[in-house]
PDB file of C-alpha atoms in Angstrom:
ATOM      1  CA  UNK A  87      29.694  79.885 213.264  1.00 45.00           C
ATOM      2  CA  UNK A  88      29.160  76.819 215.471  1.00 44.00           C
ATOM      3  CA  UNK A  89      29.585  76.984 219.248  1.00 44.00           C
ATOM      4  CA  UNK A  90      32.472  74.662 220.209  1.00 46.00           C
ATOM      5  CA  UNK A  91      31.251  74.264 223.702  1.00 48.00           C
ATOM      6  CA  UNK A  92      32.285  70.370 224.846  1.00 48.00           C
ATOM      7  CA  UNK A  93      28.836  70.554 227.412  1.00 61.00           C
ATOM      8  CA  UNK A  94      26.509  70.857 224.193  1.00 76.00           C
ATOM      9  CA  UNK A  95      25.163  67.709 222.930  1.00 92.00           C
ATOM     10  CA  UNK A  96      25.695  66.701 219.369  1.00 96.00           C
ATOM     11  CA  UNK A  97      22.934  66.410 216.142  1.00 98.00           C
ATOM     12  CA  UNK A  98      22.546  63.533 214.306  1.00 97.00           C
ATOM     13  CA  UNK A  99      20.610  63.711 210.717  1.00 98.00           C
ATOM     14  CA  UNK A 100      18.279  60.691 210.921  1.00 96.00           C
ATOM     15  CA  UNK A 101      15.778  60.471 207.893  1.00 97.00           C
ATOM     16  CA  UNK A 102      14.636  62.320 204.923  1.00 98.00           C
ATOM     17  CA  UNK A 103      11.445  62.737 203.255  1.00 98.00           C
ATOM     18  CA  UNK A 104       9.959  64.698 200.234  1.00 98.00           C
ATOM     19  CA  UNK A 105       6.656  65.387 198.482  1.00 98.00           C
ATOM     20  CA  UNK A 106       5.678  67.532 195.253  1.00 98.00           C
ATOM     21  CA  UNK A 107       2.131  67.821 193.144  1.00 98.00           C
ATOM     22  CA  UNK A 108       1.340  65.550 190.693  1.00 97.00           C
ATOM     23  CA  UNK A 109       0.880  68.502 188.346  1.00 97.00           C
ATOM     24  CA  UNK A 110       3.977  69.188 186.025  1.00 97.00           C
ATOM     25  CA  UNK A 111       4.011  72.330 183.957  1.00 97.00           C
ATOM     26  CA  UNK A 112       6.737  71.957 181.455  1.00 97.00           C
ATOM     27  CA  UNK A 113       8.606  74.760 179.080  1.00 96.00           C
ATOM     28  CA  UNK A 114       6.293  73.815 176.145  1.00 96.00           C
ATOM     29  CA  UNK A 115       3.159  74.151 178.493  1.00 95.00           C
ATOM     30  CA  UNK A 116       4.409  77.711 179.516  1.00 93.00           C
ATOM     31  CA  UNK A 117       5.134  78.705 175.905  1.00 93.00           C
ATOM     32  CA  UNK A 118       1.318  78.488 175.421  1.00 94.00           C
ATOM     33  CA  UNK A 119       0.884  81.017 178.211  1.00 92.00           C
ATOM     34  CA  UNK A 120       3.443  83.570 177.886  1.00 89.00           C
ATOM     35  CA  UNK A 121       5.747  84.810 175.134  1.00 89.00           C
ATOM     36  CA  UNK A 122       8.578  82.466 175.405  1.00 90.00           C
ATOM     37  CA  UNK A 123      10.097  78.540 174.707  1.00 92.00           C
ATOM     38  CA  UNK A 124      12.153  75.964 176.068  1.00 91.00           C
ATOM     39  CA  UNK A 125      15.481  76.731 174.434  1.00 92.00           C
ATOM     40  CA  UNK A 126      15.088  80.323 176.257  1.00 88.00           C
ATOM     41  CA  UNK A 127      14.486  79.150 179.604  1.00 94.00           C
ATOM     42  CA  UNK A 128      16.333  76.157 179.839  1.00 94.00           C
ATOM     43  CA  UNK A 129      19.327  78.164 178.674  1.00 91.00           C
ATOM     44  CA  UNK A 130      19.227  80.522 181.021  1.00 91.00           C
ATOM     45  CA  UNK A 131      17.947  79.186 183.725  1.00 95.00           C
ATOM     46  CA  UNK A 132      18.447  75.282 183.506  1.00 95.00           C
ATOM     47  CA  UNK A 133      14.401  74.641 184.384  1.00 96.00           C
ATOM     48  CA  UNK A 134      12.981  72.354 181.646  1.00 97.00           C
ATOM     49  CA  UNK A 135       9.390  71.784 184.190  1.00 97.00           C
ATOM     50  CA  UNK A 136       8.174  72.233 187.484  1.00 97.00           C
ATOM     51  CA  UNK A 137       5.455  70.551 189.684  1.00 98.00           C
ATOM     52  CA  UNK A 138       2.301  72.977 190.545  1.00 97.00           C
ATOM     53  CA  UNK A 139      -0.309  72.700 193.320  1.00 97.00           C
ATOM     54  CA  UNK A 140      -3.992  71.793 191.903  1.00 93.00           C
ATOM     55  CA  UNK A 141      -6.492  72.230 194.672  1.00 84.00           C
ATOM     56  CA  UNK A 142      -6.869  71.559 198.963  1.00 82.00           C
ATOM     57  CA  UNK A 143      -4.848  68.161 198.447  1.00 89.00           C
ATOM     58  CA  UNK A 144      -1.497  70.544 197.123  1.00 95.00           C
ATOM     59  CA  UNK A 145      -1.757  72.963 200.215  1.00 97.00           C
ATOM     60  CA  UNK A 146       1.410  73.630 202.184  1.00 98.00           C
ATOM     61  CA  UNK A 147       0.342  71.486 205.052  1.00 98.00           C
ATOM     62  CA  UNK A 148      -0.650  68.408 203.483  1.00 98.00           C
ATOM     63  CA  UNK A 149       3.049  68.601 201.047  1.00 98.00           C
ATOM     64  CA  UNK A 150       4.732  69.138 204.285  1.00 98.00           C
ATOM     65  CA  UNK A 151       2.849  66.409 206.237  1.00 98.00           C
ATOM     66  CA  UNK A 152       3.809  63.814 203.209  1.00 98.00           C
ATOM     67  CA  UNK A 153       7.287  64.863 203.313  1.00 98.00           C
ATOM     68  CA  UNK A 154       7.587  64.423 207.256  1.00 98.00           C
ATOM     69  CA  UNK A 155       5.796  61.436 207.373  1.00 98.00           C
ATOM     70  CA  UNK A 156       8.129  59.643 204.948  1.00 98.00           C
ATOM     71  CA  UNK A 157      11.342  61.644 206.604  1.00 98.00           C
ATOM     72  CA  UNK A 158       9.812  60.387 210.359  1.00 98.00           C
ATOM     73  CA  UNK A 159       9.439  56.990 208.905  1.00 98.00           C
ATOM     74  CA  UNK A 160      13.086  57.104 207.356  1.00 98.00           C
ATOM     75  CA  UNK A 161      14.413  57.717 210.661  1.00 98.00           C
ATOM     76  CA  UNK A 162      12.776  54.699 211.895  1.00 98.00           C
ATOM     77  CA  UNK A 163      10.773  57.111 214.393  1.00 98.00           C
ATOM     78  CA  UNK A 164       6.908  57.356 215.145  1.00 97.00           C
ATOM     79  CA  UNK A 165       5.331  60.909 215.304  1.00 98.00           C
ATOM     80  CA  UNK A 166       5.288  60.402 218.918  1.00 97.00           C
ATOM     81  CA  UNK A 167       8.481  60.290 218.851  1.00 98.00           C
ATOM     82  CA  UNK A 168       8.981  63.864 217.743  1.00 98.00           C
ATOM     83  CA  UNK A 169       9.140  67.134 220.068  1.00 98.00           C
ATOM     84  CA  UNK A 170       9.326  70.013 217.830  1.00 98.00           C
ATOM     85  CA  UNK A 171       8.339  70.610 214.251  1.00 98.00           C
ATOM     86  CA  UNK A 172       9.972  73.694 212.635  1.00 98.00           C
ATOM     87  CA  UNK A 173       8.242  74.487 208.842  1.00 98.00           C
ATOM     88  CA  UNK A 174      10.169  77.077 206.694  1.00 98.00           C
ATOM     89  CA  UNK A 175       7.744  78.385 204.787  1.00 98.00           C
ATOM     90  CA  UNK A 176       7.147  81.627 203.025  1.00 96.00           C
ATOM     91  CA  UNK A 177       3.857  80.717 201.526  1.00 96.00           C
ATOM     92  CA  UNK A 178       1.471  79.776 204.721  1.00 96.00           C
ATOM     93  CA  UNK A 179      -1.672  78.657 204.284  1.00 96.00           C
ATOM     94  CA  UNK A 180      -2.666  80.490 207.279  1.00 95.00           C
ATOM     95  CA  UNK A 181      -1.018  83.818 207.860  1.00 93.00           C
ATOM     96  CA  UNK A 182      -1.354  82.749 211.817  1.00 95.00           C
ATOM     97  CA  UNK A 183       0.921  79.810 211.089  1.00 97.00           C
ATOM     98  CA  UNK A 184       1.066  76.624 208.628  1.00 98.00           C
ATOM     99  CA  UNK A 185       2.674  74.160 211.518  1.00 98.00           C
ATOM    100  CA  UNK A 186       0.085  73.394 213.481  1.00 98.00           C
ATOM    101  CA  UNK A 187      -2.331  71.880 210.964  1.00 98.00           C
ATOM    102  CA  UNK A 188       0.784  69.837 209.986  1.00 98.00           C
ATOM    103  CA  UNK A 189       1.176  68.718 213.146  1.00 98.00           C
ATOM    104  CA  UNK A 190      -2.464  67.541 213.473  1.00 98.00           C
ATOM    105  CA  UNK A 191      -2.197  65.861 210.062  1.00 98.00           C
ATOM    106  CA  UNK A 192       1.103  63.641 211.085  1.00 98.00           C
ATOM    107  CA  UNK A 193      -0.588  62.828 214.862  1.00 98.00           C
ATOM    108  CA  UNK A 194       2.578  64.598 216.285  1.00 98.00           C
ATOM    109  CA  UNK A 195       0.805  65.635 219.486  1.00 96.00           C
ATOM    110  CA  UNK A 196       3.801  66.066 221.815  1.00 96.00           C
ATOM    111  CA  UNK A 197       5.456  67.993 219.817  1.00 98.00           C
ATOM    112  CA  UNK A 198       5.710  72.401 219.870  1.00 98.00           C
ATOM    113  CA  UNK A 199       5.106  73.444 216.116  1.00 98.00           C
ATOM    114  CA  UNK A 200       6.268  77.060 214.466  1.00 98.00           C
ATOM    115  CA  UNK A 201       6.724  78.531 210.926  1.00 98.00           C
ATOM    116  CA  UNK A 202       9.868  80.439 210.386  1.00 98.00           C
ATOM    117  CA  UNK A 203      10.295  82.561 207.272  1.00 97.00           C
ATOM    118  CA  UNK A 204      13.147  83.306 205.672  1.00 96.00           C
ATOM    119  CA  UNK A 205      12.495  82.798 201.897  1.00 95.00           C
ATOM    120  CA  UNK A 206      15.107  80.708 199.945  1.00 96.00           C
ATOM    121  CA  UNK A 207      17.345  80.597 202.750  1.00 97.00           C
ATOM    122  CA  UNK A 208      14.251  79.133 205.319  1.00 97.00           C
ATOM    123  CA  UNK A 209      15.679  75.635 205.348  1.00 98.00           C
ATOM    124  CA  UNK A 210      19.263  76.295 206.334  1.00 98.00           C
ATOM    125  CA  UNK A 211      17.919  78.814 208.843  1.00 98.00           C
ATOM    126  CA  UNK A 212      15.930  76.114 210.075  1.00 98.00           C
ATOM    127  CA  UNK A 213      18.520  73.646 210.420  1.00 98.00           C
ATOM    128  CA  UNK A 214      20.565  76.268 212.363  1.00 98.00           C
ATOM    129  CA  UNK A 215      17.109  77.386 214.874  1.00 98.00           C
ATOM    130  CA  UNK A 216      16.876  73.373 215.293  1.00 98.00           C
ATOM    131  CA  UNK A 217      20.275  72.624 216.390  1.00 97.00           C
ATOM    132  CA  UNK A 218      20.055  75.231 218.809  1.00 97.00           C
ATOM    133  CA  UNK A 219      17.562  73.304 220.773  1.00 97.00           C
ATOM    134  CA  UNK A 220      18.682  70.184 220.619  1.00 97.00           C
ATOM    135  CA  UNK A 221      22.325  71.237 221.244  1.00 96.00           C
ATOM    136  CA  UNK A 222      21.103  72.632 224.466  1.00 95.00           C
ATOM    137  CA  UNK A 223      19.046  69.670 225.178  1.00 95.00           C
ATOM    138  CA  UNK A 224      15.914  71.091 225.145  1.00 96.00           C
ATOM    139  CA  UNK A 225      14.271  69.097 222.233  1.00 96.00           C
ATOM    140  CA  UNK A 226      15.850  65.507 221.376  1.00 96.00           C
ATOM    141  CA  UNK A 227      14.304  64.604 217.969  1.00 98.00           C
ATOM    142  CA  UNK A 228      13.523  67.527 215.809  1.00 98.00           C
ATOM    143  CA  UNK A 229      11.313  67.506 212.414  1.00 98.00           C
ATOM    144  CA  UNK A 230      12.543  69.962 210.000  1.00 99.00           C
ATOM    145  CA  UNK A 231      10.670  71.009 206.468  1.00 98.00           C
ATOM    146  CA  UNK A 232      10.775  73.346 203.854  1.00 98.00           C
ATOM    147  CA  UNK A 233       7.690  74.162 201.812  1.00 98.00           C
ATOM    148  CA  UNK A 234       6.503  76.089 199.497  1.00 98.00           C
ATOM    149  CA  UNK A 235       3.674  77.033 197.335  1.00 97.00           C
ATOM    150  CA  UNK A 236       5.332  79.451 195.554  1.00 96.00           C
ATOM    151  CA  UNK A 237       2.820  78.897 192.289  1.00 95.00           C
ATOM    152  CA  UNK A 238      -0.068  81.063 194.177  1.00 93.00           C
ATOM    153  CA  UNK A 239       1.695  84.208 194.335  1.00 93.00           C
ATOM    154  CA  UNK A 240       3.273  83.825 190.576  1.00 92.00           C
ATOM    155  CA  UNK A 241       1.884  86.408 187.783  1.00 91.00           C
ATOM    156  CA  UNK A 242       1.659  83.904 184.982  1.00 92.00           C
ATOM    157  CA  UNK A 243       2.034  86.922 182.240  1.00 91.00           C
ATOM    158  CA  UNK A 244       5.132  87.551 183.678  1.00 90.00           C
ATOM    159  CA  UNK A 245       7.240  85.603 182.013  1.00 86.00           C
ATOM    160  CA  UNK A 246      10.774  86.848 183.979  1.00 89.00           C
ATOM    161  CA  UNK A 247       8.933  84.711 186.967  1.00 91.00           C
ATOM    162  CA  UNK A 248       6.800  82.649 185.525  1.00 91.00           C
ATOM    163  CA  UNK A 249       9.282  80.489 184.533  1.00 93.00           C
ATOM    164  CA  UNK A 250      11.136  80.200 187.146  1.00 94.00           C
ATOM    165  CA  UNK A 251       8.773  78.592 190.009  1.00 96.00           C
ATOM    166  CA  UNK A 252       7.589  75.520 191.259  1.00 97.00           C
ATOM    167  CA  UNK A 253       5.913  73.769 194.599  1.00 98.00           C
ATOM    168  CA  UNK A 254       7.068  71.091 196.868  1.00 98.00           C
ATOM    169  CA  UNK A 255       8.187  70.050 200.362  1.00 98.00           C
ATOM    170  CA  UNK A 256      11.092  68.585 201.746  1.00 98.00           C
ATOM    171  CA  UNK A 257      11.971  67.160 205.531  1.00 98.00           C
ATOM    172  CA  UNK A 258      14.520  66.150 207.842  1.00 98.00           C
ATOM    173  CA  UNK A 259      14.583  64.265 211.157  1.00 98.00           C
ATOM    174  CA  UNK A 260      17.812  65.399 213.458  1.00 98.00           C
ATOM    175  CA  UNK A 261      17.876  63.909 216.846  1.00 97.00           C
ATOM    176  CA  UNK A 262      20.372  64.591 219.737  1.00 97.00           C
ATOM    177  CA  UNK A 263      23.248  62.751 220.345  1.00 96.00           C
ATOM    178  CA  UNK A 264      26.729  63.046 222.704  1.00 95.00           C
ATOM    179  CA  UNK A 265      29.051  65.614 221.775  1.00 94.00           C
ATOM    180  CA  UNK A 266      31.422  63.143 220.271  1.00 94.00           C
ATOM    181  CA  UNK A 267      28.792  62.341 217.896  1.00 94.00           C
ATOM    182  CA  UNK A 268      28.275  65.701 216.461  1.00 96.00           C
ATOM    183  CA  UNK A 269      27.444  65.844 212.955  1.00 97.00           C
ATOM    184  CA  UNK A 270      26.380  69.613 212.249  1.00 98.00           C
ATOM    185  CA  UNK A 271      29.899  70.566 211.800  1.00 98.00           C
ATOM    186  CA  UNK A 272      29.951  74.522 210.942  1.00 97.00           C
ATOM    187  CA  UNK A 273      27.513  77.015 209.707  1.00 97.00           C
ATOM    188  CA  UNK A 274      27.109  80.716 209.034  1.00 97.00           C
ATOM    189  CA  UNK A 275      23.994  83.147 208.513  1.00 97.00           C
ATOM    190  CA  UNK A 276      23.745  86.318 206.767  1.00 97.00           C
ATOM    191  CA  UNK A 277      21.007  89.423 206.074  1.00 96.00           C
ATOM    192  CA  UNK A 278      21.263  92.346 204.009  1.00 93.00           C
ATOM    193  CA  UNK A 279      17.836  94.280 204.417  1.00 95.00           C
ATOM    194  CA  UNK A 280      18.999  97.033 201.948  1.00 93.00           C
ATOM    195  CA  UNK A 281      18.726  94.293 199.325  1.00 88.00           C
ATOM    196  CA  UNK A 282      15.029  93.552 200.056  1.00 91.00           C
ATOM    197  CA  UNK A 283      13.418  94.977 197.389  1.00 90.00           C
ATOM    198  CA  UNK A 284      15.195  93.132 194.842  1.00 88.00           C
ATOM    199  CA  UNK A 285      12.548  90.217 195.792  1.00 89.00           C
ATOM    200  CA  UNK A 286       9.385  90.910 197.244  1.00 84.00           C
ATOM    201  CA  UNK A 287       5.589  89.630 197.445  1.00 83.00           C
ATOM    202  CA  UNK A 288       4.425  93.118 198.729  1.00 85.00           C
ATOM    203  CA  UNK A 289       1.033  93.576 200.799  1.00 84.00           C
ATOM    204  CA  UNK A 290      -1.148  95.993 199.005  1.00 87.00           C
ATOM    205  CA  UNK A 291      -3.651  96.556 201.426  1.00 87.00           C
ATOM    206  CA  UNK A 292      -7.300  95.201 201.922  1.00 84.00           C
ATOM    207  CA  UNK A 293      -6.191  91.904 202.451  1.00 82.00           C
ATOM    208  CA  UNK A 294      -4.570  91.303 199.044  1.00 86.00           C
ATOM    209  CA  UNK A 295      -0.943  90.508 198.198  1.00 86.00           C
ATOM    210  CA  UNK A 296       0.913  91.682 194.802  1.00 83.00           C
ATOM    211  CA  UNK A 297       2.502  88.917 192.554  1.00 86.00           C
ATOM    212  CA  UNK A 298       6.422  87.789 193.166  1.00 88.00           C
ATOM    213  CA  UNK A 299       8.490  90.827 191.932  1.00 88.00           C
ATOM    214  CA  UNK A 300      11.917  90.060 191.234  1.00 84.00           C
ATOM    215  CA  UNK A 301      15.112  92.206 190.279  1.00 86.00           C
ATOM    216  CA  UNK A 302      16.949  88.813 188.685  1.00 82.00           C
ATOM    217  CA  UNK A 303      20.239  90.132 187.634  1.00 89.00           C
ATOM    218  CA  UNK A 304      20.721  91.776 191.086  1.00 92.00           C
ATOM    219  CA  UNK A 305      20.120  88.627 192.855  1.00 88.00           C
ATOM    220  CA  UNK A 306      22.279  86.596 190.605  1.00 87.00           C
ATOM    221  CA  UNK A 307      25.001  89.023 191.079  1.00 92.00           C
ATOM    222  CA  UNK A 308      24.591  89.103 194.881  1.00 93.00           C
ATOM    223  CA  UNK A 309      24.048  85.256 194.613  1.00 93.00           C
ATOM    224  CA  UNK A 310      27.389  84.453 193.028  1.00 93.00           C
ATOM    225  CA  UNK A 311      29.061  86.793 195.110  1.00 94.00           C
ATOM    226  CA  UNK A 312      27.849  85.817 198.691  1.00 95.00           C
ATOM    227  CA  UNK A 313      27.172  82.223 198.437  1.00 96.00           C
ATOM    228  CA  UNK A 314      31.023  81.187 198.028  1.00 96.00           C
ATOM    229  CA  UNK A 315      31.960  83.326 200.828  1.00 97.00           C
ATOM    230  CA  UNK A 316      29.238  81.646 203.103  1.00 97.00           C
ATOM    231  CA  UNK A 317      30.314  78.482 202.498  1.00 98.00           C
ATOM    232  CA  UNK A 318      33.857  79.286 203.162  1.00 97.00           C
ATOM    233  CA  UNK A 319      33.287  80.939 206.806  1.00 97.00           C
ATOM    234  CA  UNK A 320      30.885  77.246 206.730  1.00 98.00           C
ATOM    235  CA  UNK A 321      33.821  75.175 206.146  1.00 98.00           C
ATOM    236  CA  UNK A 322      36.250  77.241 208.429  1.00 97.00           C
ATOM    237  CA  UNK A 323      34.391  76.380 211.548  1.00 97.00           C
ATOM    238  CA  UNK A 324      34.094  73.058 210.434  1.00 97.00           C
ATOM    239  CA  UNK A 325      37.884  72.774 210.219  1.00 97.00           C
ATOM    240  CA  UNK A 326      37.635  71.454 206.631  1.00 97.00           C
ATOM    241  CA  UNK A 327      38.540  72.809 202.923  1.00 96.00           C
ATOM    242  CA  UNK A 328      36.094  72.623 200.154  1.00 96.00           C
ATOM    243  CA  UNK A 329      37.858  69.801 198.669  1.00 95.00           C
ATOM    244  CA  UNK A 330      36.814  67.560 201.709  1.00 97.00           C
ATOM    245  CA  UNK A 331      33.242  67.686 200.486  1.00 98.00           C
ATOM    246  CA  UNK A 332      31.067  64.843 199.115  1.00 98.00           C
ATOM    247  CA  UNK A 333      28.504  66.976 198.093  1.00 98.00           C
ATOM    248  CA  UNK A 334      27.322  70.699 197.735  1.00 98.00           C
ATOM    249  CA  UNK A 335      23.690  71.328 197.570  1.00 98.00           C
ATOM    250  CA  UNK A 336      22.672  74.958 196.637  1.00 98.00           C
ATOM    251  CA  UNK A 337      19.470  76.616 196.716  1.00 97.00           C
ATOM    252  CA  UNK A 338      18.082  75.537 193.067  1.00 97.00           C
ATOM    253  CA  UNK A 339      17.272  78.876 191.743  1.00 95.00           C
ATOM    254  CA  UNK A 340      19.678  79.313 188.696  1.00 95.00           C
ATOM    255  CA  UNK A 341      21.760  76.410 186.868  1.00 96.00           C
ATOM    256  CA  UNK A 342      24.181  79.461 186.070  1.00 95.00           C
ATOM    257  CA  UNK A 343      24.878  80.179 189.760  1.00 96.00           C
ATOM    258  CA  UNK A 344      25.693  76.741 190.549  1.00 97.00           C
ATOM    259  CA  UNK A 345      27.820  76.132 187.765  1.00 96.00           C
ATOM    260  CA  UNK A 346      29.351  79.939 188.651  1.00 96.00           C
ATOM    261  CA  UNK A 347      29.858  78.479 192.413  1.00 96.00           C
ATOM    262  CA  UNK A 348      31.637  75.825 191.277  1.00 96.00           C
ATOM    263  CA  UNK A 349      34.202  77.145 189.075  1.00 95.00           C
ATOM    264  CA  UNK A 350      34.964  79.570 191.796  1.00 95.00           C
ATOM    265  CA  UNK A 351      35.595  76.671 194.192  1.00 96.00           C
ATOM    266  CA  UNK A 352      37.207  74.397 191.044  1.00 95.00           C
ATOM    267  CA  UNK A 353      35.540  71.208 192.473  1.00 95.00           C
ATOM    268  CA  UNK A 354      34.432  68.355 190.345  1.00 96.00           C
ATOM    269  CA  UNK A 355      30.862  69.590 188.960  1.00 96.00           C
ATOM    270  CA  UNK A 356      29.636  65.947 189.612  1.00 97.00           C
ATOM    271  CA  UNK A 357      29.814  66.648 193.769  1.00 97.00           C
ATOM    272  CA  UNK A 358      27.122  69.612 192.735  1.00 98.00           C
ATOM    273  CA  UNK A 359      23.711  68.304 193.567  1.00 98.00           C
ATOM    274  CA  UNK A 360      21.368  69.696 190.837  1.00 97.00           C
ATOM    275  CA  UNK A 361      17.426  68.925 190.403  1.00 97.00           C
ATOM    276  CA  UNK A 362      16.171  71.977 189.284  1.00 95.00           C
ATOM    277  CA  UNK A 363      15.406  70.765 185.885  1.00 97.00           C
ATOM    278  CA  UNK A 364      12.543  68.861 187.273  1.00 97.00           C
ATOM    279  CA  UNK A 365      11.434  70.946 189.725  1.00 98.00           C
ATOM    280  CA  UNK A 366      12.423  74.756 189.626  1.00 97.00           C
ATOM    281  CA  UNK A 367      13.074  77.086 192.128  1.00 97.00           C
ATOM    282  CA  UNK A 368      11.119  75.564 194.941  1.00 98.00           C
ATOM    283  CA  UNK A 369      11.917  78.063 198.082  1.00 97.00           C
ATOM    284  CA  UNK A 370      12.567  76.518 201.101  1.00 98.00           C
ATOM    285  CA  UNK A 371      11.993  73.231 199.839  1.00 98.00           C
ATOM    286  CA  UNK A 372      14.524  73.094 197.387  1.00 98.00           C
ATOM    287  CA  UNK A 373      17.631  72.120 199.610  1.00 98.00           C
ATOM    288  CA  UNK A 374      15.820  69.128 201.267  1.00 98.00           C
ATOM    289  CA  UNK A 375      13.766  67.880 198.260  1.00 98.00           C
ATOM    290  CA  UNK A 376      17.456  67.781 196.453  1.00 98.00           C
ATOM    291  CA  UNK A 377      18.848  66.020 199.406  1.00 98.00           C
ATOM    292  CA  UNK A 378      16.293  63.214 199.553  1.00 98.00           C
ATOM    293  CA  UNK A 379      16.022  62.682 196.320  1.00 98.00           C
ATOM    294  CA  UNK A 380      20.127  61.717 195.947  1.00 98.00           C
ATOM    295  CA  UNK A 381      19.464  59.719 199.471  1.00 98.00           C
ATOM    296  CA  UNK A 382      16.556  58.163 198.284  1.00 98.00           C
ATOM    297  CA  UNK A 383      19.166  57.295 194.773  1.00 98.00           C
ATOM    298  CA  UNK A 384      21.724  56.075 197.231  1.00 97.00           C
ATOM    299  CA  UNK A 385      24.483  58.822 196.367  1.00 98.00           C
ATOM    300  CA  UNK A 386      24.294  60.304 199.359  1.00 98.00           C
ATOM    301  CA  UNK A 387      25.358  57.617 202.061  1.00 97.00           C
ATOM    302  CA  UNK A 388      26.456  57.648 205.675  1.00 97.00           C
ATOM    303  CA  UNK A 389      29.332  59.760 206.831  1.00 97.00           C
ATOM    304  CA  UNK A 390      29.381  61.804 203.716  1.00 98.00           C
ATOM    305  CA  UNK A 391      30.520  65.086 203.944  1.00 98.00           C
ATOM    306  CA  UNK A 392      27.729  67.735 202.528  1.00 98.00           C
ATOM    307  CA  UNK A 393      27.669  71.835 202.350  1.00 98.00           C
ATOM    308  CA  UNK A 394      24.159  72.903 201.775  1.00 98.00           C
ATOM    309  CA  UNK A 395      23.410  77.262 201.042  1.00 98.00           C
ATOM    310  CA  UNK A 396      20.501  78.993 200.990  1.00 97.00           C
ATOM    311  CA  UNK A 397      19.946  82.269 199.390  1.00 97.00           C
ATOM    312  CA  UNK A 398      17.391  84.828 198.795  1.00 94.00           C
ATOM    313  CA  UNK A 399      14.519  87.425 199.639  1.00 92.00           C
ATOM    314  CA  UNK A 400      15.415  89.825 202.822  1.00 92.00           C
ATOM    315  CA  UNK A 401      18.215  89.599 201.327  1.00 94.00           C
ATOM    316  CA  UNK A 402      19.220  86.880 203.585  1.00 96.00           C
ATOM    317  CA  UNK A 403      21.798  83.526 203.162  1.00 97.00           C
ATOM    318  CA  UNK A 404      23.227  80.895 205.104  1.00 98.00           C
ATOM    319  CA  UNK A 405      25.141  77.739 205.055  1.00 98.00           C
ATOM    320  CA  UNK A 406      25.847  74.723 207.010  1.00 98.00           C
ATOM    321  CA  UNK A 407      28.576  71.991 206.540  1.00 98.00           C
ATOM    322  CA  UNK A 408      27.232  68.391 208.171  1.00 98.00           C
ATOM    323  CA  UNK A 409      28.010  64.968 208.376  1.00 98.00           C
ATOM    324  CA  UNK A 410      25.141  62.614 206.766  1.00 98.00           C
ATOM    325  CA  UNK A 411      23.565  60.268 209.691  1.00 94.00           C
TER     326      UNK A 411
END
């Protein structure tokens, strides 16, 4: 939901940016590693290739900083203008947090910086968190980054999971404005710990973690059941209908999930942003990477109405409705 108290400040969306590793791993490449093929992967997921980290230059911190630099430049600001950096990631370079490293690389010396862990819902949860600091007047300029390097935790012999994930980062700059100019119109967040065991990277002891494990069928059922409901809630709080939207940007997990949500709402499939064919599932980075790609292509323009929805491990899921600009 969203607090409609008129004394609260508004939130503007000033700029976006993204970054992905140079190395591309195609379905054909994967077919040389495990028992799979391009047709099997693409028909079940919509994914044909993904970008994979290759060395320290592709750390979470470096990818996040590159995306952040682009977003800050697109916003017409400089790093010293940033008051807060929220890094949504589940694959931190450091268990104590990576946002401080991003702050250092950017030279954003005035900014408070911290990590937020909510897996594939991380960008949505980060957006809602950032908005609370802005609307209460604590911070004016916030850099929100979603970044993950999931390839670190993939078992490349497990064809059920290794076909899905890629690496990357996406970012937006948010700024406080007058209540009348508020562009964050509604949101909803949910969690259900009873499904926690459906998607994990578990600690094994002695400073080691397991690879990604996932019950794909159950996660799919959860997503197609819960995502439309949470979008409807966000639209309700925004006093909007689904057909008012210019764009729908879901977490890029599986094309079948996007298709199911589109069919549920009966909207034009062209409104549903999809770029997982090029990037795969980049967790907290997937929504901002897709958003930035459509902004850079001039598809998303000022005042367009956008609904986003993230969903994944936790289980967690959430949605937000906003006007770009």
